[in-house]
Short mmCIF file of C-alpha atoms in Angstrom, two decimals:
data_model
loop_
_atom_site.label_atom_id
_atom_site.label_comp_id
_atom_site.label_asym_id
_atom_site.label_seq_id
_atom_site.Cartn_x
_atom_site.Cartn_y
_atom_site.Cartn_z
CA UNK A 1 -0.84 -4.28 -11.93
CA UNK A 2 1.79 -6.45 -13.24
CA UNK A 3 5.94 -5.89 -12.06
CA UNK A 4 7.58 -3.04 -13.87
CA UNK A 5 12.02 -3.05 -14.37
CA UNK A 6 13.67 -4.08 -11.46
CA UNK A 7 15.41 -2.02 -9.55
CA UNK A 8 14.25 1.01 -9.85
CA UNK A 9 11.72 2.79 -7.14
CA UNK A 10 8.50 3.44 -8.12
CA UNK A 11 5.08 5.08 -6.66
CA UNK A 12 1.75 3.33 -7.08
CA UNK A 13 -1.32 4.28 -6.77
CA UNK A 14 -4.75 2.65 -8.05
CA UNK A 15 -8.30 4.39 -8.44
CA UNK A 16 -9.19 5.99 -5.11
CA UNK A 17 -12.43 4.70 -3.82
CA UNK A 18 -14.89 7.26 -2.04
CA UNK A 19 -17.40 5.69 0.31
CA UNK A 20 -19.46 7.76 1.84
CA UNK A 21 -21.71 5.89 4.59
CA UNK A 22 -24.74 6.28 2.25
CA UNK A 23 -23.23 3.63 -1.00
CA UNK A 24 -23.08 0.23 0.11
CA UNK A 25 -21.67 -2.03 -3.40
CA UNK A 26 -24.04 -5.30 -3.39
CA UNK A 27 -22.32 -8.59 -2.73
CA UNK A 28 -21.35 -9.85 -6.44
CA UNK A 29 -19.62 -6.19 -7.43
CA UNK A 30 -17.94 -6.35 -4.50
CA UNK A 31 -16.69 -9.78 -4.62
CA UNK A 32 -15.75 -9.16 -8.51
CA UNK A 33 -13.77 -5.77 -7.54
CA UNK A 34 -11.84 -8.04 -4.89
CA UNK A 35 -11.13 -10.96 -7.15
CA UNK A 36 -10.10 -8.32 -9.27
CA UNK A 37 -8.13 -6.57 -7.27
CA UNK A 38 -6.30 -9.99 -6.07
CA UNK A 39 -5.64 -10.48 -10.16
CA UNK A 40 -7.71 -13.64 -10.00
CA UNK A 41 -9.68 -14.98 -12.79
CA UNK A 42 -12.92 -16.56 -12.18
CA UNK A 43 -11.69 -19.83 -12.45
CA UNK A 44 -8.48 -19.16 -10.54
CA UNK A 45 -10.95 -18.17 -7.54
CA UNK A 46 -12.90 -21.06 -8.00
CA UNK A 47 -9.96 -23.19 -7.74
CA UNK A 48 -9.05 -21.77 -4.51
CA UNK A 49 -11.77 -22.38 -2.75
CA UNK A 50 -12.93 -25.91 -4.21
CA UNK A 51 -16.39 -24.54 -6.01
CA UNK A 52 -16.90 -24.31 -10.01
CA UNK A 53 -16.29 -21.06 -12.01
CA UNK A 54 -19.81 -21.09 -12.55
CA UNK A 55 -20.82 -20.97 -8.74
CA UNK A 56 -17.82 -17.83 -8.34
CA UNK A 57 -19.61 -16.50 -11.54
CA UNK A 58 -23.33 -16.89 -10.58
CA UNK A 59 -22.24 -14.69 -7.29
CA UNK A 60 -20.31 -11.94 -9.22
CA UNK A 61 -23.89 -11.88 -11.14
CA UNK A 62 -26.45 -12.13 -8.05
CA UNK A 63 -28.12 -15.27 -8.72
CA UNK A 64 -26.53 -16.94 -5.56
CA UNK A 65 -24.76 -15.86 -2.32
CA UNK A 66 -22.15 -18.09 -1.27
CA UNK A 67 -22.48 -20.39 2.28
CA UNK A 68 -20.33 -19.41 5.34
CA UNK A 69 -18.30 -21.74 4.31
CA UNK A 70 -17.09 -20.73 1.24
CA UNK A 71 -17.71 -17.01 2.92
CA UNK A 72 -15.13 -17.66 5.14
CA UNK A 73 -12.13 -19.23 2.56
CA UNK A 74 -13.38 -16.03 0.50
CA UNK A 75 -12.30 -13.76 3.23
CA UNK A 76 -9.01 -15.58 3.91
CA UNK A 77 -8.51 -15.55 -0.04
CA UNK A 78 -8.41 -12.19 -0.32
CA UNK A 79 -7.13 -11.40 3.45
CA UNK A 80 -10.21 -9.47 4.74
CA UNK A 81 -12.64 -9.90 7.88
CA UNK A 82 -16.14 -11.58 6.99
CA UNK A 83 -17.49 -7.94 7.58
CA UNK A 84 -15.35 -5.99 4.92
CA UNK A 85 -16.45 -9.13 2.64
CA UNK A 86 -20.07 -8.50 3.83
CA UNK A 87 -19.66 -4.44 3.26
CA UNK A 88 -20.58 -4.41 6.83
CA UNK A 89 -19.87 -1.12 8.84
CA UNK A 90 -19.39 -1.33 12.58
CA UNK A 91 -22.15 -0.97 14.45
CA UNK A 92 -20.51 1.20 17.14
CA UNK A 93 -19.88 3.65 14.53
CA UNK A 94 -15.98 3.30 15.47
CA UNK A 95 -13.26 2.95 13.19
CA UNK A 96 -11.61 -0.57 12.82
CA UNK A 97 -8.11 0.32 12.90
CA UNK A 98 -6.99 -1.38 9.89
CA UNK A 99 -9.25 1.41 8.48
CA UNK A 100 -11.75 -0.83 7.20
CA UNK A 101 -14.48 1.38 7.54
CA UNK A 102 -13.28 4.58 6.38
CA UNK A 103 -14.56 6.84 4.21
CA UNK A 104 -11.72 6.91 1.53
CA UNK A 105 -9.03 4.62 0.97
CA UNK A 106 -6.44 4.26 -2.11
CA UNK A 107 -5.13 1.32 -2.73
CA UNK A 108 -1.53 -0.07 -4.47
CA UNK A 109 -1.25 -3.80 -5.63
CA UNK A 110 1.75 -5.36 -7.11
CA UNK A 111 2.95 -8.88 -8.09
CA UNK A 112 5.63 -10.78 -6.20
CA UNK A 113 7.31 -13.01 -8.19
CA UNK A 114 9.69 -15.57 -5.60
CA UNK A 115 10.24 -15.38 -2.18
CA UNK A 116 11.60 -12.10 -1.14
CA UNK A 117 12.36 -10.14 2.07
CA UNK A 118 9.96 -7.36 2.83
CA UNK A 119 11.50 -3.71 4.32
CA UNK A 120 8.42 -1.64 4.84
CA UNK A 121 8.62 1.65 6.45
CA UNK A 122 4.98 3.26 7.12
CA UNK A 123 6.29 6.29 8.88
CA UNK A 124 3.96 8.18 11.39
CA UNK A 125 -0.08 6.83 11.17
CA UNK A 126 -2.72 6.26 13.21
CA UNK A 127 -2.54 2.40 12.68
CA UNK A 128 -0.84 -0.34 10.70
CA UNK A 129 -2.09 -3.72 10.07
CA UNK A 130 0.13 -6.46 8.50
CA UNK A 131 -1.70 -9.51 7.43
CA UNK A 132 -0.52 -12.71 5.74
CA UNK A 133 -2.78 -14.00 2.88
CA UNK A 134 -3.01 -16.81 0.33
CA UNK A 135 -3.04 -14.50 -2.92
CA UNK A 136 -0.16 -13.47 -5.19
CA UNK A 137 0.32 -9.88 -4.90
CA UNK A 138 1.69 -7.17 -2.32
CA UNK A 139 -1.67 -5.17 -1.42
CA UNK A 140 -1.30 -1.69 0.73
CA UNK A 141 -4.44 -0.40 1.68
CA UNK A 142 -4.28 3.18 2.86
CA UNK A 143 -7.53 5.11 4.63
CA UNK A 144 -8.52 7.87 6.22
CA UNK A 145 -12.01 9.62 7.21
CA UNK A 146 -11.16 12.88 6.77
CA UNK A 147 -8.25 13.12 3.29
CA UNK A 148 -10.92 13.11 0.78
CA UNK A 149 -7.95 13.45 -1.83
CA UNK A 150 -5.96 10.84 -0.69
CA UNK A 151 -3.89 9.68 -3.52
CA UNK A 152 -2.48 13.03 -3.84
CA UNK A 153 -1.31 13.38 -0.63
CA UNK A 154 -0.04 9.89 0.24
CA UNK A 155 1.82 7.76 -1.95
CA UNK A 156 3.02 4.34 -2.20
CA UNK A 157 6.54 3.88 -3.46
CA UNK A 158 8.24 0.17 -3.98
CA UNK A 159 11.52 -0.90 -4.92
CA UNK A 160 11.98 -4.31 -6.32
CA UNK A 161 15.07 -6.12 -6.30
CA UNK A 162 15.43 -10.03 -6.90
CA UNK A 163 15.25 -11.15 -3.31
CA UNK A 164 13.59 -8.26 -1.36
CA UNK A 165 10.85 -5.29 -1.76
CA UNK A 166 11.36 -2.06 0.12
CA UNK A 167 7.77 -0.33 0.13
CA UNK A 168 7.47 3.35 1.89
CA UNK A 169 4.43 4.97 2.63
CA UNK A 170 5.38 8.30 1.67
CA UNK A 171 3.62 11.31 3.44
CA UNK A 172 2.91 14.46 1.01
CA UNK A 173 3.26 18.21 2.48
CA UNK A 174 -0.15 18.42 2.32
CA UNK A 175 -0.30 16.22 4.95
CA UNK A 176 0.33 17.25 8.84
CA UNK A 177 2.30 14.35 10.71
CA UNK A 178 -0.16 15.29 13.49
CA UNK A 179 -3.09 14.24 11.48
CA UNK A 180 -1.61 11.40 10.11
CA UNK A 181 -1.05 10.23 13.55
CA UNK A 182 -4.94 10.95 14.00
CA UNK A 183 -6.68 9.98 11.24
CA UNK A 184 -4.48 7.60 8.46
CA UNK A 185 -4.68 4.19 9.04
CA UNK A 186 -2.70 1.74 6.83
CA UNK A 187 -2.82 -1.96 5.99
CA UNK A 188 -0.75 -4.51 4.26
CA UNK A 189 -1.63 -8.20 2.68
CA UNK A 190 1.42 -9.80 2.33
CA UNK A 191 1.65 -13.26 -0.10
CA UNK A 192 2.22 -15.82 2.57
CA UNK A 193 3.91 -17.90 -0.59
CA UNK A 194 6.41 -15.33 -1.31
CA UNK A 195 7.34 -14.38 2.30
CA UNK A 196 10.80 -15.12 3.44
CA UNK A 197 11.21 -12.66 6.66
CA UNK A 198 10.18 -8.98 6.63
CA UNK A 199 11.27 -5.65 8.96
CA UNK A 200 8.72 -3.25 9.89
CA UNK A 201 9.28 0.25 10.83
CA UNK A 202 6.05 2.19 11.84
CA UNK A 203 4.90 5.45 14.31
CA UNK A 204 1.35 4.32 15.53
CA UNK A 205 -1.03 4.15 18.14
CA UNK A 206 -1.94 0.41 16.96
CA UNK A 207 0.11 -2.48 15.03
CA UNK A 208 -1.19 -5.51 14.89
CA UNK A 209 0.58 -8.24 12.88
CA UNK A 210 -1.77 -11.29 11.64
CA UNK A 211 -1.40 -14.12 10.30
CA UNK A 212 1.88 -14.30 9.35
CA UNK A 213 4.31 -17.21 9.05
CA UNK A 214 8.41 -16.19 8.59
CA UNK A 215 11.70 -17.13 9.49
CA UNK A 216 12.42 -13.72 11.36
CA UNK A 217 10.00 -10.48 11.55
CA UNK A 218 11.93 -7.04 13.30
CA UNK A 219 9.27 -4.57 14.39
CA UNK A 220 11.01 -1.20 14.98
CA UNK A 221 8.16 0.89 16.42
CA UNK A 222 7.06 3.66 18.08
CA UNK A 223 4.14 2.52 19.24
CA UNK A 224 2.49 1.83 23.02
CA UNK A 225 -0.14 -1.00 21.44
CA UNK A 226 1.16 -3.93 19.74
CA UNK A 227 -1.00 -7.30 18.82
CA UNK A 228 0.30 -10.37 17.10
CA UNK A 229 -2.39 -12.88 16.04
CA UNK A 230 -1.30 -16.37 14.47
CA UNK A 231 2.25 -15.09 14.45
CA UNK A 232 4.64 -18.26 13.90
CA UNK A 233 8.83 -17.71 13.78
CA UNK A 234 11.28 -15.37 15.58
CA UNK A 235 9.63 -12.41 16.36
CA UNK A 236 12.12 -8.92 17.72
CA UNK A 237 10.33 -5.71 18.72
CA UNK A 238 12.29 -2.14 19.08
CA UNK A 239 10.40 0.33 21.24
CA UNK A 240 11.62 2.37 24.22
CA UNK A 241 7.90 3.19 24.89
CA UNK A 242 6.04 1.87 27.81
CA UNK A 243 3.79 -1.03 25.76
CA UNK A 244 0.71 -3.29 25.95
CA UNK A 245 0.89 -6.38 23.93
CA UNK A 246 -1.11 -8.67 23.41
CA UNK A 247 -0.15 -12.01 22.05
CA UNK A 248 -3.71 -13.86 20.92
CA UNK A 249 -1.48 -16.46 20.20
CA UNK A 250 2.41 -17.67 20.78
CA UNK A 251 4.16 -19.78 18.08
CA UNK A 252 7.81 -19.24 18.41
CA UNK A 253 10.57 -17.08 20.07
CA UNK A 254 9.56 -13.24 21.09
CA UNK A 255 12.46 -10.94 21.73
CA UNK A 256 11.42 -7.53 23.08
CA UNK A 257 14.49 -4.92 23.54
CA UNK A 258 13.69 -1.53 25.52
CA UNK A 259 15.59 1.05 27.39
CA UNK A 260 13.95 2.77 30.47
CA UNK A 261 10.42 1.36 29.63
CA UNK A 262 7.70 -0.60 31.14
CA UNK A 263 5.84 -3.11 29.07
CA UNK A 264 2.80 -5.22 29.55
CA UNK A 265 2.33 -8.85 27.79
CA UNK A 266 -0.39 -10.93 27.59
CA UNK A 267 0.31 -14.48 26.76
CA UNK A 268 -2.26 -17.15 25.61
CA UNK A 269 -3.82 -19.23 29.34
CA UNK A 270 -1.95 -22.47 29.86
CA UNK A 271 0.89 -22.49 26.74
CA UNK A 272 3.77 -22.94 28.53
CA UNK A 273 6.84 -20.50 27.54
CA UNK A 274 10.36 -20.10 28.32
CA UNK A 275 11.18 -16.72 30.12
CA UNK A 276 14.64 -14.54 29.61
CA UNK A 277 16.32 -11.59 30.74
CA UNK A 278 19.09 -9.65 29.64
CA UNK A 279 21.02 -6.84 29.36
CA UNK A 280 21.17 -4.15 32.60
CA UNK A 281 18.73 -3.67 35.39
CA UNK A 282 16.17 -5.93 33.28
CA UNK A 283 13.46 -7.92 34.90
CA UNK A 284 10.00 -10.01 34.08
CA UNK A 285 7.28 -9.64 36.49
CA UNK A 286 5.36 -12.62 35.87
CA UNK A 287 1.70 -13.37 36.89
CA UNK A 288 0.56 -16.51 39.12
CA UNK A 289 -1.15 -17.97 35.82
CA UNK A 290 1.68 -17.54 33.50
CA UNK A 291 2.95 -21.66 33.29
CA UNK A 292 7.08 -21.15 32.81
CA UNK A 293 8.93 -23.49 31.27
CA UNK A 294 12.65 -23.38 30.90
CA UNK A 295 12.47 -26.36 27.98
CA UNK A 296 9.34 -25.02 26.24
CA UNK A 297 9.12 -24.57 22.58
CA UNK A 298 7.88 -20.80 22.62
CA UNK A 299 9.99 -17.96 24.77
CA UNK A 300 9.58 -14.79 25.78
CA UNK A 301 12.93 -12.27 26.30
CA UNK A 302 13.46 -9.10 27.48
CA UNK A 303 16.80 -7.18 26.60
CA UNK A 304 18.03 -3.71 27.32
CA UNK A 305 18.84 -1.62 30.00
CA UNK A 306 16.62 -0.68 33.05
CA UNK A 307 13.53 -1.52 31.54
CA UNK A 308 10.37 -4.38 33.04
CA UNK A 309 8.26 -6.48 31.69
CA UNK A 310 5.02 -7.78 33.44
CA UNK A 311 3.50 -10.61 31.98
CA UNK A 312 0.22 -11.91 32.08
CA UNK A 313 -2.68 -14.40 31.17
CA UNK A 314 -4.89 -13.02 28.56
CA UNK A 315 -7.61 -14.02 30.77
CA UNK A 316 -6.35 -12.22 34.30
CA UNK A 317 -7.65 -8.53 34.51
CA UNK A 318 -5.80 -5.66 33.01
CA UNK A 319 -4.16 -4.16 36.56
CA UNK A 320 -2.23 -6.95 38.46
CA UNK A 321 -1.66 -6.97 41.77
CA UNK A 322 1.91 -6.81 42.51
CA UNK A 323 1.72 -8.64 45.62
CA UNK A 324 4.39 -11.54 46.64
CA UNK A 325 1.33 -13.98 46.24
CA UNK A 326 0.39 -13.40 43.36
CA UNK A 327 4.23 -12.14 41.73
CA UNK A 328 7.04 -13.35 41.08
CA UNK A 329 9.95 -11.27 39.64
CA UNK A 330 12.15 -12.96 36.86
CA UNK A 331 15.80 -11.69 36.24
#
């Protein structure tokens, strides 16, 4: 889909694909619907990745399956997991909650053109998933297991303007917000290239953030699980829910702002971090393995009013002891 007048808003929706647990695509169509849907010729791919067209092409055609090599720089080319590549369902029969496995899904794509601020507002949802990749387009993914007729019911609007992109995931009246909150699950690829900082509004049980490299990123939630993977810049998160996050990794400065809430964080073992309070009746609980480190590079601050933090190791177990041996309050 190629970029329509500026300015104005516009809804976008592409084919909706049904896939009922029974239909599995074989490798090459699904690697050519992907390219495709990435607007990548053959040879574009190829380039990529650092094969020939030919080797992309004799994939697309079944007379070769790629290494895990070039498995791997195909999943982070198009900003899937090896499994979606693989049309592998989980085994657990559970849902992977950037609705990988679901049974229908629609799916908008649209080019970015320079580096642009992102507003995205994905109202209420089960999950959403925001994901950096190496490709040139926006790419909204929204699924469900249940909303056979998706496309009808939720739409994709953008509005384009010469240094930022609102996009709203808009929820029909055929929809309940109680089973969207249940059972819709969206995801976004964002063009690494073209990212300059983006804000995220979003009603979830899950957000995860991946991947992602920006000046600033604003999360204004309502949410109790947040993860941020590979996250590098100045992360803020709004949410006056009690949260978990998890931080599989910590590359920069993480600003957390609550009123009457307490919040869990787990930290990466042994990266040492800079810890802050503000605001009123604000403190950080901090666990015996957390390594503090007024000078360090990465930081960690909580701001509000009456409102704790506890953070942790990734590796220490999920309830802490709050006992003077192995706590010490910050702020």
């Amino acid at each position: 889909m190629t970029n329509q007048s500026k300015n104005d808003t516009k809804e976008h929706t592409m084919g909706m694909t049904t896939r009922p647990d029974d239909v599995r695509e074989d490798f090459g169509t699904r690697l050519r619907a992907l390219r495709k849907q990435a607007g990548l010729s053959q040879k574009q791919l190829a380039h990529r990745i650092y094969v020939t067209r030919q080797a992309v092409a004799k994939w697309e055609n079944g007379a070769g399956r790629p290494d895990i090599a070039n498995l791997t720089a195909l999943a982070a080319v198009f900003g899937v997991t090896l499994d979606r590549l693989m049309g592998l369902a989980a085994q657990d029969g559970t849902a992977d909650t950037g609705g990988g496995d679901l049974r229908y899904e629609n799916v908008t794509a649209y080019d970015i053109d320079g580096p642009k601020h992102f507003d995205i507002d994905c109202g209420s949802v089960y999950s959403c998933t925001i994901g950096g990749y190496e490709g040139e387009q926006l790419r909204v993914r929204v699924a469900s297991n249940t909303v056979e007729q998706l496309a009808q019911h939720v739409k994709v609007s953008l509005d384009d303007r010469p240094k930022r992109i609102d996009v709203a995931v808009n929820r029909g009246s055929g929809i309940s917000e109680s089973l969207a909150k249940d059972d819709i699950c969206v995801r976004l690829w964002i063009p690494q290239r073209h990212l300059a900082s983006l804000e995220c509004a979003a009603k979830a049980q899950t957000v995860q953030v991946r991947h992602l490299e920006c000046e600033r990123l604003e999360l204004d939630l309502k949410a109790p699980n947040l993860r941020l993977e590979e996250v590098s810049g100045h992360v803020e998160v709004d949410c006056n829910l009690d949260m978990d996050i998890d931080c599989a990794t910590l590359d920069g400065q993480l600003d957390i702002n609550q009123v009457s809430a307490t919040s869990r964080i787990a930290i990466p073992t042994g990266v040492p971090v800079a810890l802050t309070t503000r605001g009123v009746r604000t403190r950080m609980i901090v666990g015996a393995g957390v390594r503090q480190d007024e000078d360090a590079a990465d930081g960690i601050e909580l701001n509000g009013i009456a409102s704790e933090l506890i953070v942790e190791t990734r590796t220490a177990p999920s309830s802490m002891s709050r006992s003077s041996d192995t706590m010490k309050t910050h702020g």
